């Protein structure tokens, strides 16, 4: 999380320096400069981190970066995401909540949404922790949420891909049963991709059996932020 924050800060500094040195921009007001800096900053941020995603993971972080808007609208959305991220962290302190650009990457590992080995059934603890997210997701209806399921590396690639999809679907189904609009959610099975711990130990494999969320603004939030 600190690394991403540092990259974002560096982008804004570079963007600000670039625009403040341009003679054609010196006569614009602060709002106009802010829009320009935000747009360029968002583009650079998406490019830099998106390139890193291409070398490694393609899950929630990639989805969040793909929604970079920038400018004043991006700032409005970012403020809403800041608040939502804080509420998620308060509701579920065991989760890994990462604010990136105008979205949120949320990782629910073994202490948040647990899956037993070779299972896609939600445990009682998993349901309890998902219940804590329901209120936050209900309070922020203008978001799209992609659910990514993961496995450890035991078994064949094809089998784990299906198992990870089943895990993501299990989370979506449970949240829908709790009253959330199912159309807000899409699911993707990632299989053995993007391990966050070693697969050489039982403890590491347990953490890799996880679910990630990519939370981004839906069309309604974007239009409101843009004043349309």
Short mmCIF file of C-alpha atoms in Angstrom, two decimals:
data_model
loop_
_atom_site.label_atom_id
_atom_site.label_comp_id
_atom_site.label_asym_id
_atom_site.label_seq_id
_atom_site.Cartn_x
_atom_site.Cartn_y
_atom_site.Cartn_z
CA UNK A 1 0.00 0.00 0.00
CA UNK A 2 2.84 2.40 0.82
CA UNK A 3 4.54 1.66 -2.49
CA UNK A 4 1.41 2.49 -4.45
CA UNK A 5 0.87 5.69 -2.45
CA UNK A 6 4.43 6.79 -3.15
CA UNK A 7 4.02 6.18 -6.88
CA UNK A 8 0.78 8.18 -6.91
CA UNK A 9 2.45 11.06 -5.06
CA UNK A 10 5.38 11.04 -7.43
CA UNK A 11 3.03 11.21 -10.40
CA UNK A 12 1.25 14.24 -9.02
CA UNK A 13 4.53 15.99 -8.31
CA UNK A 14 5.80 15.32 -11.82
CA UNK A 15 2.51 16.43 -13.34
CA UNK A 16 2.45 19.61 -11.30
CA UNK A 17 6.02 20.48 -12.24
CA UNK A 18 5.32 19.80 -15.89
CA UNK A 19 2.28 22.04 -16.06
CA UNK A 20 3.67 24.84 -13.92
CA UNK A 21 6.61 25.13 -16.32
CA UNK A 22 4.40 25.54 -19.40
CA UNK A 23 3.88 29.16 -20.36
CA UNK A 24 0.50 28.43 -21.93
CA UNK A 25 -0.82 27.12 -18.63
CA UNK A 26 0.41 29.92 -16.39
CA UNK A 27 -2.56 32.09 -17.30
CA UNK A 28 -5.15 29.45 -16.34
CA UNK A 29 -6.89 29.42 -12.98
CA UNK A 30 -6.32 26.85 -10.22
CA UNK A 31 -9.35 24.80 -11.15
CA UNK A 32 -8.29 24.51 -14.78
CA UNK A 33 -4.77 23.54 -13.76
CA UNK A 34 -6.15 21.01 -11.33
CA UNK A 35 -8.20 19.33 -14.02
CA UNK A 36 -5.21 19.14 -16.35
CA UNK A 37 -2.83 17.86 -13.68
CA UNK A 38 -5.37 15.33 -12.48
CA UNK A 39 -5.98 14.01 -15.97
CA UNK A 40 -2.29 13.65 -16.80
CA UNK A 41 -1.53 12.26 -13.37
CA UNK A 42 -4.24 9.66 -13.75
CA UNK A 43 -2.97 8.65 -17.16
CA UNK A 44 0.63 8.34 -15.96
CA UNK A 45 -0.43 6.46 -12.84
CA UNK A 46 -2.48 4.04 -14.89
CA UNK A 47 0.37 3.55 -17.34
CA UNK A 48 3.10 3.03 -14.76
CA UNK A 49 1.15 0.68 -12.52
CA UNK A 50 -0.65 -0.94 -15.43
CA UNK A 51 2.76 -1.87 -16.85
CA UNK A 52 3.65 -3.45 -13.55
CA UNK A 53 0.36 -5.35 -13.59
CA UNK A 54 1.21 -6.67 -17.02
CA UNK A 55 4.39 -8.19 -15.58
CA UNK A 56 2.59 -9.85 -12.70
CA UNK A 57 -0.93 -9.84 -11.35
CA UNK A 58 -4.03 -9.20 -13.39
CA UNK A 59 -6.64 -9.25 -10.66
CA UNK A 60 -8.26 -6.57 -8.55
CA UNK A 61 -5.44 -4.06 -8.84
CA UNK A 62 -5.56 -4.18 -12.62
CA UNK A 63 -9.32 -3.64 -12.60
CA UNK A 64 -9.03 -0.65 -10.28
CA UNK A 65 -6.32 0.95 -12.41
CA UNK A 66 -8.39 0.40 -15.51
CA UNK A 67 -11.00 2.78 -14.13
CA UNK A 68 -8.74 5.82 -13.73
CA UNK A 69 -10.68 8.97 -14.64
CA UNK A 70 -8.58 11.85 -13.35
CA UNK A 71 -9.38 15.53 -13.15
CA UNK A 72 -12.00 17.08 -10.89
CA UNK A 73 -14.39 14.14 -11.37
CA UNK A 74 -11.64 11.77 -10.32
CA UNK A 75 -11.06 13.81 -7.19
CA UNK A 76 -14.75 13.69 -6.25
CA UNK A 77 -14.85 9.93 -6.76
CA UNK A 78 -11.59 9.51 -4.89
CA UNK A 79 -13.01 11.29 -1.85
CA UNK A 80 -15.99 8.94 -1.80
CA UNK A 81 -13.68 5.94 -2.10
CA UNK A 82 -11.55 7.24 0.75
CA UNK A 83 -14.56 7.27 3.01
CA UNK A 84 -15.73 3.84 1.87
CA UNK A 85 -12.26 2.37 2.40
CA UNK A 86 -12.17 3.69 5.96
CA UNK A 87 -15.56 2.15 6.68
CA UNK A 88 -14.47 -1.21 5.27
CA UNK A 89 -11.33 -1.11 7.37
CA UNK A 90 -13.39 -0.34 10.47
CA UNK A 91 -15.93 -3.05 9.72
CA UNK A 92 -13.34 -5.69 8.87
CA UNK A 93 -9.93 -4.78 10.30
CA UNK A 94 -8.48 -8.16 9.30
CA UNK A 95 -8.88 -7.37 5.61
CA UNK A 96 -6.26 -5.72 3.43
CA UNK A 97 -7.82 -2.48 2.14
CA UNK A 98 -5.80 -0.66 -0.52
CA UNK A 99 -6.81 2.69 -2.03
CA UNK A 100 -5.55 3.09 -5.57
CA UNK A 101 -6.47 5.95 -7.85
CA UNK A 102 -10.28 6.16 -7.82
CA UNK A 103 -10.95 2.64 -6.63
CA UNK A 104 -10.38 0.15 -3.84
CA UNK A 105 -8.58 -3.16 -3.89
CA UNK A 106 -9.89 -5.33 -1.07
CA UNK A 107 -8.26 -8.63 -0.20
CA UNK A 108 -10.15 -11.05 2.00
CA UNK A 109 -7.69 -13.71 3.04
CA UNK A 110 -7.90 -16.68 5.36
CA UNK A 111 -8.94 -14.57 8.35
CA UNK A 112 -11.76 -12.89 6.41
CA UNK A 113 -13.19 -15.33 3.87
CA UNK A 114 -11.78 -18.77 4.53
CA UNK A 115 -11.99 -21.68 2.14
CA UNK A 116 -10.98 -25.14 3.25
CA UNK A 117 -8.68 -27.10 0.99
CA UNK A 118 -10.46 -28.18 -2.21
CA UNK A 119 -13.70 -26.48 -1.14
CA UNK A 120 -15.75 -23.55 -2.44
CA UNK A 121 -18.29 -23.60 0.39
CA UNK A 122 -18.23 -20.55 2.64
CA UNK A 123 -17.40 -21.35 6.24
CA UNK A 124 -19.38 -19.89 9.13
CA UNK A 125 -16.54 -17.43 9.79
CA UNK A 126 -16.50 -16.38 6.14
CA UNK A 127 -20.22 -15.62 6.27
CA UNK A 128 -19.79 -13.63 9.48
CA UNK A 129 -17.12 -11.47 7.91
CA UNK A 130 -19.04 -10.99 4.68
CA UNK A 131 -22.00 -9.84 6.78
CA UNK A 132 -19.81 -7.00 8.02
CA UNK A 133 -19.27 -5.85 4.43
CA UNK A 134 -22.94 -5.94 3.49
CA UNK A 135 -23.75 -2.68 5.30
CA UNK A 136 -20.85 -0.84 3.67
CA UNK A 137 -21.75 -2.10 0.20
CA UNK A 138 -25.37 -1.14 0.89
CA UNK A 139 -24.39 2.38 1.97
CA UNK A 140 -22.38 2.86 -1.24
CA UNK A 141 -24.68 1.53 -3.97
CA UNK A 142 -23.06 3.45 -6.84
CA UNK A 143 -20.12 1.10 -7.24
CA UNK A 144 -19.29 -1.85 -9.43
CA UNK A 145 -17.58 -4.75 -7.70
CA UNK A 146 -15.57 -7.51 -9.32
CA UNK A 147 -14.95 -10.58 -7.17
CA UNK A 148 -11.80 -12.58 -7.88
CA UNK A 149 -11.40 -16.11 -6.54
CA UNK A 150 -8.00 -17.75 -5.99
CA UNK A 151 -6.60 -21.15 -5.05
CA UNK A 152 -3.30 -22.59 -3.90
CA UNK A 153 -1.22 -24.57 -6.39
CA UNK A 154 -2.31 -28.05 -5.38
CA UNK A 155 -4.00 -29.87 -8.25
CA UNK A 156 -4.16 -29.18 -11.98
CA UNK A 157 -4.38 -25.71 -13.46
CA UNK A 158 -7.78 -26.36 -15.04
CA UNK A 159 -9.23 -27.79 -11.87
CA UNK A 160 -8.05 -24.84 -9.79
CA UNK A 161 -9.41 -22.38 -12.32
CA UNK A 162 -12.88 -23.86 -11.94
CA UNK A 163 -12.53 -24.05 -8.15
CA UNK A 164 -11.53 -20.38 -7.96
CA UNK A 165 -14.54 -19.42 -10.11
CA UNK A 166 -16.80 -21.41 -7.80
CA UNK A 167 -15.36 -19.55 -4.80
CA UNK A 168 -16.00 -16.16 -6.39
CA UNK A 169 -19.53 -17.24 -7.32
CA UNK A 170 -20.16 -18.42 -3.76
CA UNK A 171 -19.31 -14.97 -2.42
CA UNK A 172 -21.53 -13.23 -4.98
CA UNK A 173 -24.42 -15.56 -4.26
CA UNK A 174 -24.15 -15.00 -0.54
CA UNK A 175 -24.04 -11.21 -0.88
CA UNK A 176 -27.06 -11.29 -3.20
CA UNK A 177 -28.98 -13.35 -0.64
CA UNK A 178 -28.24 -10.59 1.86
CA UNK A 179 -30.11 -8.09 -0.31
CA UNK A 180 -27.37 -6.57 -2.45
CA UNK A 181 -28.16 -6.08 -6.14
CA UNK A 182 -26.47 -8.97 -7.91
CA UNK A 183 -25.94 -6.98 -11.12
CA UNK A 184 -23.35 -4.89 -9.28
CA UNK A 185 -21.13 -7.94 -9.05
CA UNK A 186 -19.15 -9.82 -11.62
CA UNK A 187 -16.96 -12.82 -10.83
CA UNK A 188 -13.67 -14.08 -12.19
CA UNK A 189 -11.74 -17.21 -11.27
CA UNK A 190 -7.98 -16.64 -11.23
CA UNK A 191 -6.91 -20.13 -10.25
CA UNK A 192 -3.33 -20.38 -9.00
CA UNK A 193 -2.35 -16.96 -10.36
CA UNK A 194 -0.87 -14.15 -8.28
CA UNK A 195 0.03 -15.98 -5.04
CA UNK A 196 0.46 -13.58 -2.11
CA UNK A 197 2.41 -16.14 -0.06
CA UNK A 198 4.56 -19.16 -0.79
CA UNK A 199 2.82 -22.31 -1.93
CA UNK A 200 5.56 -24.39 -0.33
CA UNK A 201 3.94 -24.44 3.12
CA UNK A 202 0.47 -25.17 4.48
CA UNK A 203 0.33 -21.68 6.01
CA UNK A 204 1.23 -20.02 2.72
CA UNK A 205 -1.22 -22.07 0.70
CA UNK A 206 -3.98 -21.21 3.16
CA UNK A 207 -3.46 -17.50 2.53
CA UNK A 208 -3.49 -17.99 -1.22
CA UNK A 209 -6.99 -19.50 -0.98
CA UNK A 210 -8.56 -16.05 -0.94
CA UNK A 211 -11.00 -13.62 -2.49
CA UNK A 212 -10.19 -10.15 -3.82
CA UNK A 213 -12.59 -7.33 -4.64
CA UNK A 214 -12.08 -4.50 -7.12
CA UNK A 215 -14.43 -1.64 -6.21
CA UNK A 216 -14.89 1.11 -8.79
CA UNK A 217 -17.39 3.86 -9.58
CA UNK A 218 -20.40 2.89 -11.65
CA UNK A 219 -21.78 5.03 -14.47
CA UNK A 220 -24.12 6.92 -12.14
CA UNK A 221 -21.32 7.98 -9.80
CA UNK A 222 -19.13 9.03 -12.70
CA UNK A 223 -21.83 11.17 -14.29
CA UNK A 224 -22.62 12.85 -10.98
CA UNK A 225 -18.93 13.57 -10.42
CA UNK A 226 -18.71 15.08 -13.88
CA UNK A 227 -21.79 17.21 -13.19
CA UNK A 228 -23.87 15.58 -15.92
#
